[in-house]
Amino acid sequence: MNATSDILRGELERLFELDDMLRLSTELLGFEPDSVGSTTGKGAFARALVDHCAGEDALEALADAILISKGKGAGAGIAKALDAADGTELTPGSMVAGFRVTKRLGAGAVGVVYLADRKDDGENGEAAGPRRFALKVIKRQLSRDRTAVRRYLTAMRAMKSLSVTGMAEVAQVGMLDDGRPWVATEFVEGQTLAARVGRIGAMHFNEARGIVASVLVALRDLHAKGLVHADIKSDNVFMVRPEGKDGVRGDATGVLVDGAVDRLIARGSGLLAVSGTAKALDPELARGGAPTPASDLYAVGVLLYELLAGRPPFVGDNAIEVVAAHLSEEPSAPSTHAPKGWVLEALDAVVLQSLEKNPTDRFKDAADFLAAIETVARASRVPQKKGSLDEKAFDAAKEKLLGAPGDEDLAVNLERIAEPAGAWDKAAAVLGEAADSADDGEVKKALWFRVARIEENEREDAEAAEAAYLKVLEVDEDDEIAFIGIEEIKRQRNDMAGLVEVLLEKAEREEDVGSRADVLREIASIYDDKLDDAESAFVAYVQALSDEPRDERTQREVARLAASNADKWNEAISILSESAQEPDEDTDTVGLYVLMGRLYGEHLARPDFAIQCYGQALAVDPSSDAAYAGTAALYKKSQSWQELVTLLSGRADKEQNPAKARDIRAEAGEVVYKKMGDSKASGDLFMQILEEDPAHPLAADLLEEVYTEQKNWKDLAKLLDTRSHHEKGDA
């Protein structure tokens, strides 16, 4: 029985008497009780009704019926059941067709994404290290249309057979036992463009060009095979900097993920049948049309606009307003919203052509769009002409800027005068001088950012660009954009020691525990793979576990580096213990104590300390399954059966779900009977369970064994007769 069924069965028993359940079945669900199953007891009918609803695909209807009958009193429990109806979460360690789940990355409207790894063969058939994948499991409500699911999986298999540059490689597709489809793609290291724009804002064309070009190359190949992506947006494009053989990272490119989801969404006329994202919705899609190559290219136009302007072409208070704007309004030029001087007229024209309402007025295909972008890029690359600088105009522009450093138009004018001659060194020097003379902090920052952009993109002087970013930090020590700029420079220069210093500062600033753990894992990886510093790598991985103690991949890295060294394990526990004893509101205290309990038990042979850690976890969360499981495993290993029974009995007493409490008591009874040899005490416990739920399978099976052992044929016959009636669904 799945989580949804367990919760609903418990809520039925908690909120209803038998007569109320019978009326709910008849009046709200339309199921005659006699056709549902046993009506002799509350527990038995709750089980039968849930099983019947599961068979009729009516579990959500049952949840609605409970809410209608009991209102707010059922709110929290039913909300939990409906959440579970989307499908059971994959827990760390779960295996899906050879992929081992390590953590949950996030969820969206279509599905839940997990980080997973798989051991693949290396060269010459030798075992290689595990590769990382993004495993996306589609939500249950999008999995019910089997025709749509088959179309989606067919499209993903087609993408798997292709080698499309600029798209995350599809490794494997399949379906879970409960019917939900899943897709495993290569895990892309990097940040989404949505995250990049959200944190920093507009992007200069010199940086955006390579990213959008990568997306267009991917679409060119995809469209040539008769496929469309159908959900291009900044959330589905990752910004990456490929690492060369020398370890130096190149220019930013884009990697496209999550294609073909339109096949999971029914289409027809009207807004509710539309597939896609409101901010990037082609007018034809907004009218209910099918995704086409033209709608993909329109979405790329929206993407380019968002990168250049720091916002999409149309915004509104809700999705309907945005869709209406795509249908009826003309977008303003991206230069209207971009930093002054960043978007030239020719680039405005390319973006606006890509957003024409009529597809025939846009670029004819991805190659045509790409050619237009490259034409603008070539035109912007003006070679230096020594001696061609208009010195008089430049000096006049310099004098004006130094007199009014806060006037952005004057800074733009200075750059325009310097550009034809490629006199970027002089422009950067004047902008820096103006920044030093400015009194306002924001003005200083804006000018130093201009210097950094010139040094990085025009002069390609990474050291000078880093110095400019450091000037920004002198003004504002918390400026996120400057930190990111320095981080990117360290990556491009393959300065691993410097990158670690930057990332350590980043980890200190990061408030989100998941993001901080990601940074610490990257630090550990650099120490281990690039700097040959296993000791520092070990500490960084353990610090990551302090933030995410349930992350299996990090646990394995710690185990690899600690091996059988008891001092290492004690060091790890010391770091974890410090986090557990000084928690903040985001600390996973239960996870920390459970992890420490496991480390004590598995690596230090200290079950006494392990029991204490599990006890601390239960003190924080009395319902922690992991803490109970860890404690139970230790009691079983040491054959401490009475302690195990006491543990299970206490857990059953605290369990609010009556059905789950019976399951736990049945487990305790099994220990009493099979391990402690007390058939009388266990038999009494099984009978108590069966009085509440005559169809309880484990209690009935074990009581049958007890009666057989006792040669109590009379009660055995009665038990078998009762079981027969319930299995047939008799009253």
XYZ file of C-alpha atoms in Angstrom:
731
model
C 0.000 0.000 0.000
C 1.401 3.419 -0.937
C 1.709 6.563 1.188
C -1.552 8.052 -0.093
C -3.484 4.905 0.822
C -1.882 4.706 4.262
C -2.761 8.316 5.060
C -6.344 8.025 3.799
C -6.928 4.814 5.732
C -5.645 6.463 8.897
C -7.786 9.569 8.357
C -10.915 7.472 7.805
C -10.384 5.674 11.097
C -9.474 8.858 12.946
C -12.417 10.944 11.750
C -15.287 8.516 11.098
C -17.294 5.846 12.826
C -18.318 2.832 10.752
C -21.828 4.131 9.979
C -20.374 7.458 8.802
C -17.962 5.630 6.509
C -20.757 3.573 5.018
C -22.754 6.739 4.240
C -19.687 8.438 2.739
C -19.150 5.441 0.462
C -22.759 5.406 -0.715
C -23.729 9.074 -0.851
C -20.500 10.796 -1.934
C -18.482 8.145 -3.750
C -21.353 6.149 -5.221
C -19.948 2.808 -4.046
C -22.354 0.386 -2.401
C -20.683 -0.830 0.831
C -21.424 -4.479 0.077
C -19.473 -4.181 -3.179
C -16.568 -2.494 -1.396
C -15.789 -5.189 1.167
C -16.091 -6.067 4.820
C -18.547 -3.907 6.757
C -18.131 -5.611 10.143
C -15.558 -3.232 11.603
C -14.238 0.281 11.194
C -10.652 -0.745 10.481
C -11.659 -3.476 8.054
C -14.006 -1.240 6.056
C -11.475 1.606 5.972
C -8.957 -0.805 4.448
C -11.516 -2.173 1.988
C -12.730 1.282 0.922
C -9.217 2.579 0.287
C -8.325 -0.561 -1.687
C -11.537 -0.255 -3.706
C -10.887 3.419 -4.478
C -7.324 2.596 -5.533
C -8.681 0.041 -7.983
C -11.199 2.565 -9.336
C -8.577 5.363 -9.634
C -10.634 7.240 -7.043
C -8.186 7.955 -4.214
C -8.317 11.704 -4.880
C -12.119 11.472 -4.960
C -11.998 9.769 -1.564
C -9.817 12.608 -0.257
C -12.381 15.112 -1.552
C -15.196 13.176 0.115
C -13.375 13.248 3.466
C -12.796 16.999 3.148
C -16.440 17.624 2.241
C -17.604 15.575 5.208
C -15.192 16.868 7.855
C -14.019 20.254 6.568
C -11.075 21.876 8.357
C -10.697 18.950 10.738
C -9.304 16.888 7.865
C -7.276 19.637 6.203
C -3.689 18.798 7.150
C -3.996 15.037 6.790
C -5.779 15.184 3.450
C -3.353 17.785 2.100
C -0.561 15.348 2.937
C -2.434 12.551 1.181
C -2.951 14.653 -1.953
C 0.727 15.593 -1.979
C 1.572 11.903 -1.770
C -0.846 11.258 -4.644
C 1.678 12.886 -6.974
C 3.731 9.774 -6.374
C 6.032 8.439 -3.722
C 9.186 10.510 -3.324
C 12.385 8.730 -4.282
C 14.566 8.603 -1.197
C 18.379 8.740 -1.171
C 19.672 5.294 -2.009
C 16.668 4.353 -4.170
C 17.589 2.499 -7.359
C 15.923 3.228 -10.698
C 17.187 1.035 -13.547
C 20.787 1.228 -12.356
C 20.629 4.884 -11.298
C 21.184 5.480 -7.587
C 19.324 8.510 -6.220
C 21.505 10.717 -4.022
C 19.312 13.762 -3.368
C 16.233 15.700 -4.444
C 17.184 18.756 -6.509
C 13.795 20.404 -6.880
C 10.300 20.233 -8.323
C 8.336 22.087 -10.970
C 4.969 21.961 -12.672
C 5.895 18.851 -14.657
C 7.900 16.706 -12.290
C 10.474 16.211 -9.558
C 14.192 16.207 -10.360
C 16.715 14.117 -8.441
C 20.480 13.916 -8.569
C 21.523 10.347 -9.299
C 24.663 8.509 -10.256
C 25.476 5.359 -12.176
C 28.667 3.389 -12.568
C 29.494 3.136 -16.262
C 32.280 1.188 -17.911
C 35.338 3.220 -18.772
C 37.762 2.659 -21.592
C 38.716 -0.961 -22.377
C 35.754 -2.156 -20.325
C 37.340 -1.098 -17.042
C 35.113 0.228 -14.274
C 34.959 4.010 -14.202
C 33.895 6.356 -11.441
C 30.163 7.020 -11.102
C 28.698 9.570 -13.512
C 26.091 12.033 -12.329
C 22.678 12.394 -13.913
C 19.539 14.458 -13.477
C 16.654 12.026 -13.005
C 13.282 13.636 -13.710
C 10.125 11.821 -12.582
C 6.910 13.128 -14.131
C 4.053 13.945 -11.750
C 1.209 11.483 -11.517
C -1.486 13.826 -12.838
C 0.474 14.147 -16.092
C 1.008 10.384 -16.255
C -2.596 9.227 -16.446
C -3.045 9.777 -20.168
C -1.157 6.713 -21.390
C -1.221 7.938 -24.983
C 0.458 11.181 -23.931
C 3.013 9.293 -21.841
C 3.908 7.049 -24.777
C 4.326 10.078 -27.050
C 6.573 11.743 -24.486
C 8.762 8.680 -24.006
C 8.984 8.191 -27.776
C 10.188 11.774 -28.212
C 12.758 11.363 -25.434
C 14.036 8.113 -26.966
C 14.366 9.939 -30.274
C 16.422 12.640 -28.550
C 18.518 9.900 -26.939
C 19.364 8.513 -30.376
C 20.547 11.929 -31.582
C 23.805 13.642 -30.800
C 22.645 17.240 -30.455
C 25.291 19.769 -29.519
C 23.953 22.202 -26.944
C 21.407 19.804 -25.411
C 21.834 17.717 -22.279
C 22.358 14.127 -23.396
C 19.447 11.778 -22.690
C 20.910 8.672 -21.052
C 17.824 6.519 -20.493
C 14.040 6.667 -20.172
C 11.559 4.391 -18.453
C 8.540 4.055 -16.195
C 8.325 3.455 -12.455
C 6.215 0.604 -11.138
C 3.400 3.068 -10.383
C 3.259 4.212 -14.022
C 5.131 7.511 -13.748
C 7.592 8.072 -16.609
C 11.148 9.167 -15.902
C 14.044 10.504 -17.932
C 17.727 10.481 -16.980
C 19.908 13.122 -18.626
C 23.497 14.125 -18.062
C 23.839 16.358 -15.012
C 24.800 19.847 -16.141
C 27.214 21.699 -13.876
C 26.292 25.356 -13.904
C 23.478 27.757 -13.161
C 20.305 28.375 -15.116
C 20.019 31.608 -17.033
C 16.987 32.438 -14.885
C 19.198 32.244 -11.787
C 21.953 34.242 -13.501
C 19.604 37.054 -14.585
C 17.808 36.978 -11.240
C 21.051 37.504 -9.324
C 22.939 39.864 -11.610
C 20.494 41.343 -14.097
C 21.161 42.179 -17.734
C 23.977 40.482 -19.628
C 26.221 42.143 -22.206
C 25.830 40.863 -25.766
C 29.453 39.712 -25.819
C 28.578 37.203 -23.087
C 25.022 36.393 -24.186
C 25.937 35.711 -27.824
C 27.680 32.375 -27.212
C 24.873 31.126 -24.987
C 22.083 31.920 -27.437
C 24.175 30.626 -30.344
C 24.505 27.254 -28.563
C 20.731 27.071 -28.130
C 20.153 27.884 -31.809
C 22.659 25.242 -32.929
C 20.802 22.681 -30.803
C 17.465 23.717 -32.318
C 18.885 23.626 -35.837
C 19.797 19.954 -35.372
C 16.610 19.129 -33.468
C 14.315 20.717 -36.056
C 16.169 18.942 -38.863
C 15.020 15.644 -37.303
C 11.392 16.766 -37.135
C 11.460 17.434 -33.374
C 10.698 20.579 -31.395
C 11.711 21.477 -27.856
C 8.445 23.256 -26.918
C 9.568 24.738 -23.583
C 12.511 27.051 -24.182
C 12.919 29.507 -21.319
C 15.684 30.837 -19.116
C 14.876 28.173 -16.486
C 15.671 25.445 -19.045
C 19.025 26.762 -20.278
C 22.157 26.235 -18.207
C 25.115 28.579 -18.496
C 28.371 26.613 -18.566
C 32.011 27.342 -19.309
C 33.623 24.237 -20.875
C 37.021 23.298 -19.506
C 39.811 22.850 -22.045
C 42.614 20.281 -21.944
C 44.801 22.836 -20.179
C 42.195 23.216 -17.445
C 41.309 26.757 -18.507
C 37.600 27.435 -18.931
C 36.374 28.931 -22.182
C 33.606 31.379 -23.030
C 30.112 30.811 -21.688
C 27.827 28.534 -23.695
C 24.287 27.314 -23.154
C 22.974 23.795 -22.566
C 19.284 23.168 -23.203
C 17.297 20.757 -20.995
C 13.720 19.470 -20.560
C 12.346 19.067 -24.054
C 9.119 17.496 -25.358
C 6.996 18.155 -22.253
C 4.234 19.465 -24.543
C 3.399 15.842 -25.326
C 2.241 15.375 -21.734
C -0.235 18.260 -21.890
C -3.538 17.996 -23.713
C -4.048 20.535 -26.481
C -7.179 22.040 -27.888
C -8.831 25.392 -28.153
C -8.711 27.802 -25.268
C -6.141 29.038 -22.802
C -6.403 26.077 -20.439
C -5.151 23.739 -23.155
C -2.002 25.767 -23.802
C 1.395 24.185 -23.214
C 4.459 26.313 -22.592
C 5.532 29.144 -20.317
C 3.611 32.429 -20.292
C 6.648 34.700 -20.579
C 7.863 32.876 -23.723
C 4.565 31.950 -25.361
C 4.337 32.276 -29.125
C 1.006 33.873 -30.209
C 0.076 30.697 -32.132
C 0.590 28.613 -28.991
C -1.456 31.113 -26.995
C -4.333 30.449 -29.399
C -4.080 26.717 -28.708
C -1.872 25.744 -31.630
C 0.697 22.968 -31.569
C 4.380 23.706 -30.872
C 6.398 24.232 -34.053
C 9.954 25.228 -34.957
C 8.614 28.788 -35.298
C 7.334 28.765 -31.706
C 10.737 27.497 -30.530
C 12.461 30.405 -32.290
C 10.005 32.912 -30.818
C 10.941 31.573 -27.375
C 14.641 32.045 -28.209
C 13.825 35.659 -29.067
C 12.227 36.042 -25.640
C 15.299 34.424 -24.077
C 17.698 36.806 -25.852
C 15.534 39.770 -24.861
C 15.556 38.664 -21.209
C 19.344 38.275 -21.187
C 19.970 41.690 -22.728
C 17.310 43.628 -20.811
C 17.290 41.738 -17.516
C 13.538 41.117 -17.930
C 11.230 39.441 -20.476
C 9.546 41.524 -23.198
C 6.145 41.371 -21.512
C 5.390 41.453 -17.791
C 2.092 41.485 -15.916
C 0.416 40.756 -12.620
C -0.506 37.249 -13.758
C 0.032 34.762 -16.576
C -3.170 35.751 -18.394
C -2.014 39.369 -18.704
C 1.344 38.225 -20.081
C -0.277 35.887 -22.615
C -2.614 38.694 -23.712
C 0.410 40.944 -24.293
C 2.045 38.313 -26.507
C -1.136 38.288 -28.577
C -1.788 42.007 -28.919
C 1.090 44.255 -27.801
C 4.315 45.228 -29.545
C 7.422 44.811 -27.386
C 9.651 47.777 -26.660
C 13.245 47.509 -27.849
C 15.521 45.663 -25.390
C 17.830 48.707 -25.332
C 14.992 50.525 -23.535
C 15.631 48.416 -20.438
C 19.301 47.418 -20.859
C 22.199 49.426 -19.405
C 22.943 52.349 -21.703
C 25.293 51.542 -24.531
C 24.986 47.761 -24.157
C 22.454 47.077 -26.936
C 23.049 48.689 -30.317
C 20.367 49.460 -32.884
C 21.246 46.478 -35.087
C 20.827 44.091 -32.156
C 17.491 45.686 -31.241
C 16.325 44.965 -34.786
C 17.313 41.278 -34.608
C 15.515 40.749 -31.302
C 12.348 42.547 -32.419
C 12.230 40.571 -35.674
C 12.347 37.339 -33.679
C 9.268 38.521 -31.742
C 7.042 39.404 -34.695
C 3.440 38.241 -34.219
C 3.301 36.609 -37.652
C 5.713 33.650 -37.947
C 6.412 34.493 -41.608
C 7.883 37.843 -40.523
C 10.409 36.164 -38.209
C 13.585 34.297 -39.105
C 12.832 31.358 -41.368
C 14.771 28.841 -39.261
C 17.367 28.493 -36.508
C 20.259 28.851 -38.958
C 18.829 32.133 -40.255
C 18.433 33.472 -36.688
C 21.981 32.374 -35.837
C 23.375 34.083 -38.943
C 21.704 37.360 -37.947
C 23.265 37.208 -34.483
C 26.705 36.471 -35.916
C 26.343 39.402 -38.331
C 25.724 41.755 -35.402
C 28.666 40.212 -33.542
C 31.035 40.719 -36.486
C 29.914 44.313 -36.919
C 30.628 45.017 -33.253
C 34.203 43.732 -33.525
C 35.956 46.836 -34.817
C 39.713 46.270 -35.174
C 42.023 48.705 -33.458
C 43.338 51.497 -35.653
C 46.445 53.048 -34.149
C 46.429 56.787 -34.273
C 42.754 56.998 -35.239
C 41.532 58.132 -31.817
C 39.943 61.562 -31.901
C 42.111 62.924 -29.108
C 40.301 66.250 -28.920
C 36.880 64.635 -28.601
C 38.216 62.100 -26.112
C 39.797 64.779 -23.907
C 36.569 66.779 -23.968
C 34.563 63.685 -23.009
C 37.063 62.942 -20.244
C 36.774 66.445 -18.813
C 32.980 66.285 -18.795
C 32.910 62.862 -17.125
C 35.371 63.858 -14.417
C 33.204 66.887 -13.750
C 30.027 64.791 -13.454
C 30.990 61.131 -12.784
C 27.393 60.220 -11.954
C 26.132 61.044 -15.470
C 25.811 57.652 -17.195
C 25.390 59.226 -20.634
C 28.836 60.822 -20.326
C 30.405 57.421 -19.547
C 28.656 55.886 -22.562
C 29.870 58.746 -24.758
C 33.476 58.249 -23.621
C 33.323 54.564 -24.573
C 31.821 55.351 -27.975
C 34.669 57.721 -28.770
C 37.266 55.143 -27.673
C 35.664 52.213 -29.512
C 36.634 52.948 -33.171
C 40.287 53.148 -32.215
C 40.127 50.311 -29.731
C 41.471 52.748 -27.141
C 40.037 50.725 -24.313
C 43.080 51.166 -22.089
C 42.563 54.915 -22.083
C 38.815 54.573 -21.558
C 39.333 52.223 -18.608
C 41.861 54.587 -17.051
C 39.491 57.567 -17.293
C 36.540 55.577 -15.940
C 38.685 54.458 -12.997
C 39.767 58.038 -12.359
C 36.132 59.149 -12.436
C 35.203 56.376 -10.003
C 37.890 57.499 -7.560
C 36.660 61.088 -7.736
C 32.987 60.225 -7.177
C 31.467 60.703 -3.728
C 28.421 58.481 -4.173
C 29.028 54.770 -3.548
C 26.610 53.560 -6.223
C 28.286 55.809 -8.805
C 31.689 54.401 -7.852
C 30.382 50.851 -8.257
C 28.770 51.550 -11.645
C 31.986 53.026 -13.029
C 34.189 50.223 -11.703
C 31.795 47.699 -13.234
C 32.289 49.453 -16.578
C 36.036 49.149 -16.111
C 35.691 45.442 -15.264
C 33.603 44.811 -18.390
C 36.131 46.604 -20.611
C 39.083 44.744 -19.103
C 37.328 41.389 -19.310
C 35.578 41.585 -22.690
C 37.499 44.163 -24.734
C 41.077 44.019 -23.449
C 40.838 40.404 -22.229
C 42.961 41.313 -19.215
C 41.610 39.069 -16.464
C 43.980 40.423 -13.821
C 42.895 44.022 -14.453
C 39.228 42.958 -14.479
C 39.666 41.261 -11.104
C 41.286 44.424 -9.744
C 38.227 46.409 -10.876
C 35.861 43.979 -9.142
C 37.949 44.304 -5.980
C 37.469 48.069 -6.203
C 33.710 47.445 -6.197
C 34.090 45.337 -3.051
C 36.008 48.147 -1.379
C 32.847 50.215 -1.788
C 30.381 47.417 -0.985
C 31.876 44.332 0.629
C 28.662 42.348 0.025
C 28.222 43.057 -3.696
C 27.191 39.710 -5.176
C 27.891 40.681 -8.793
C 31.511 41.534 -8.020
C 32.017 38.236 -6.206
C 30.563 36.325 -9.155
C 32.804 38.251 -11.545
C 35.916 37.315 -9.565
C 34.756 33.701 -9.333
C 34.335 33.483 -13.108
C 37.788 34.966 -13.669
C 39.372 32.413 -11.334
C 37.635 29.627 -13.246
C 38.696 30.954 -16.639
C 42.328 31.266 -15.526
C 42.276 27.809 -13.911
C 43.438 29.432 -10.670
C 42.219 26.626 -8.420
C 43.832 27.878 -5.206
C 42.358 31.326 -5.784
C 38.993 29.799 -6.681
C 38.913 27.888 -3.396
C 39.457 31.140 -1.493
C 36.585 32.769 -3.387
C 34.309 29.773 -2.834
C 35.101 29.673 0.883
C 33.961 33.291 1.131
C 30.899 32.378 -0.928
C 30.048 29.556 1.474
C 30.310 31.975 4.392
C 27.870 34.375 2.708
C 25.401 31.740 1.513
C 22.283 31.558 3.691
C 20.536 28.673 1.919
C 21.834 25.403 3.370
C 21.441 23.469 0.121
C 23.362 26.059 -1.884
C 26.054 26.247 0.790
C 26.425 22.471 0.731
C 26.835 22.581 -3.064
C 29.621 25.158 -2.709
C 31.361 23.099 -0.023
C 31.182 19.982 -2.192
C 32.775 21.885 -5.058
C 35.520 23.096 -2.712
C 36.096 19.517 -1.578
C 36.248 18.297 -5.176
C 38.836 20.955 -6.084
C 40.972 20.075 -3.060
C 40.757 16.384 -3.940
C 41.092 16.441 -7.745
C 43.042 19.619 -8.509
C 45.115 20.475 -5.435
C 45.884 16.954 -4.160
C 44.860 17.924 -0.631
C 42.835 14.995 0.717
C 42.780 16.330 4.282
C 41.129 19.621 3.298
C 38.791 17.746 0.943
C 37.672 15.525 3.833
C 36.904 18.505 6.074
C 34.970 20.283 3.300
C 32.871 17.190 2.570
C 32.047 16.779 6.273
C 31.084 20.453 6.468
C 28.761 19.848 3.502
C 27.227 16.965 5.466
C 26.618 19.364 8.346
C 24.253 21.204 6.005
C 22.846 18.155 4.188
C 23.403 15.098 6.395
C 21.100 12.931 4.268
C 23.062 13.417 1.025
C 24.288 9.937 0.105
C 26.887 11.006 -2.422
C 28.634 13.201 0.143
C 28.439 10.376 2.679
C 30.232 8.098 0.217
C 32.963 10.673 -0.400
C 33.543 11.017 3.345
C 33.676 7.226 3.682
C 36.170 6.995 0.814
C 38.516 9.540 2.367
C 38.153 8.263 5.938
C 38.407 4.569 5.009
C 39.131 2.637 8.234
C 40.854 5.516 10.015
C 39.099 5.848 13.388
C 40.629 9.288 13.956
C 38.993 10.515 10.754
C 35.598 9.199 11.797
C 35.928 10.816 15.208
C 36.876 14.086 13.517
C 33.803 13.851 11.281
C 31.509 13.174 14.232
C 33.028 16.099 16.125
C 32.220 18.484 13.247
C 28.697 17.088 12.858
C 28.091 17.207 16.614
C 29.019 20.880 16.756
C 26.376 21.639 14.119
C 23.760 19.542 15.935
C 24.420 21.200 19.292
C 24.351 24.746 17.908
C 21.499 24.530 15.389
C 19.781 27.360 13.583
C 16.302 27.253 12.069
C 17.564 25.525 8.895
C 19.671 22.841 10.591
C 18.573 19.262 9.911
C 19.152 18.250 13.526
C 17.382 14.907 13.188
C 19.400 14.042 10.097
C 22.637 14.926 11.899
C 21.897 12.726 14.922
C 20.773 9.837 12.715
C 23.958 10.125 10.652
C 26.154 10.241 13.768
C 24.338 7.196 15.115
C 25.103 5.308 11.925
C 28.761 6.373 11.958
C 29.180 5.248 15.573
C 27.533 1.918 14.834
C 29.136 1.104 11.473
C 32.623 2.610 11.695
C 33.555 2.956 15.370
C 31.859 -0.119 16.876
C 30.191 1.997 19.556
C 26.534 0.919 19.613
C 26.116 2.596 23.016
C 26.932 6.009 21.525
C 24.857 5.175 18.454
C 21.791 4.484 20.622
C 22.280 7.835 22.351
C 22.396 9.646 18.992
C 19.232 7.948 17.778
C 17.615 8.856 21.087
C 18.538 12.511 20.543
C 16.947 12.342 17.081
C 13.743 10.912 18.558
C 13.717 13.597 21.231
C 13.595 16.190 18.440
C 11.199 14.231 16.203
C 9.391 11.322 17.895
C 8.141 10.137 14.490
C 11.568 9.830 12.828
C 11.468 6.576 10.859
C 15.234 6.693 10.289
C 15.988 6.974 14.015
C 13.627 4.112 14.826
C 15.097 1.989 12.035
C 18.653 2.668 13.211
C 17.822 1.815 16.816
C 15.899 -1.295 15.782
C 18.816 -2.486 13.639
C 21.181 -2.212 16.619
C 18.781 -4.099 18.897
C 18.373 -6.831 16.282
C 22.123 -7.116 15.795
C 22.671 -7.492 19.549
C 19.538 -9.665 19.899
C 18.149 -7.280 22.511
C 14.598 -8.430 21.861
C 12.911 -6.959 24.916
C 14.411 -3.545 24.157
C 13.214 -3.859 20.560
C 9.663 -4.692 21.666
C 9.688 -1.738 24.068
C 10.880 0.525 21.243
C 8.168 -0.659 18.844
C 5.429 -0.482 21.464
C 6.399 3.066 22.364
C 6.413 4.026 18.719
C 2.955 2.535 18.188
C 1.599 4.454 21.192
C 2.860 7.743 19.714
C 1.608 7.057 16.185
C -1.476 9.139 15.316
C -2.428 7.055 12.291
C -4.403 4.082 13.715
C -3.634 1.865 10.723
C 0.104 2.480 10.954
C 0.012 1.958 14.736
C -1.502 -1.505 14.168
C 1.252 -2.346 11.676
C 3.906 -1.441 14.254
C 2.181 -3.433 17.011
C 2.012 -6.421 14.669
C 5.761 -6.094 14.088
C 6.304 -6.024 17.866
C 4.101 -9.089 18.246
C 6.168 -10.926 15.647
C 9.309 -10.299 17.730
C 7.548 -11.498 20.901
C 6.427 -14.674 19.139
C 9.390 -15.600 16.932
C 12.334 -14.237 18.923
C 11.122 -14.382 22.526
C 8.992 -17.512 22.130
C 5.981 -16.118 23.997
C 3.038 -17.380 21.962
C 0.455 -16.388 24.568
C 1.491 -12.721 24.828
C 1.898 -12.426 21.075
C -1.443 -14.143 20.454
C -3.214 -11.673 22.740
C -1.599 -8.797 20.845
C -2.605 -10.205 17.450
C -6.204 -10.678 18.613
C -6.306 -7.072 19.817
C -5.172 -5.906 16.383
C -7.715 -8.101 14.596
C -10.535 -6.769 16.755
C -9.825 -3.342 15.237
C -9.047 -4.612 11.732
C -10.161 -8.197 11.068
C -8.398 -8.116 7.681
C -4.948 -7.119 8.972
C -2.700 -9.471 6.957
C 0.386 -9.773 9.199
C -1.573 -10.149 12.441
C -3.852 -12.768 10.866
C -0.936 -14.741 9.388
C 0.957 -14.803 12.681
C -2.100 -15.638 14.780
C -2.747 -18.533 12.415
C 0.795 -19.769 13.165
C 0.230 -19.341 16.920
C -3.019 -21.354 16.878
C -1.398 -24.060 14.770
C 1.539 -24.319 17.179
C -0.849 -24.433 20.162
C -3.075 -26.950 18.336
C -5.956 -24.623 19.116
C -8.081 -25.959 16.268
C -11.317 -24.344 17.394
C -9.973 -20.774 17.358
C -7.978 -21.525 14.199
C -11.140 -22.614 12.391
C -12.917 -19.471 13.555
C -9.989 -17.307 12.394
C -9.866 -18.958 8.970
C -13.614 -18.564 8.553
C -13.403 -14.865 9.429
C -10.495 -14.355 7.015
C -12.387 -16.110 4.250
C -15.399 -13.837 4.679
C -13.263 -10.693 4.635
C -11.237 -11.785 1.617
C -14.489 -12.364 -0.267
C -15.766 -8.955 0.843
C -18.668 -10.403 2.844
C -20.263 -8.340 5.587
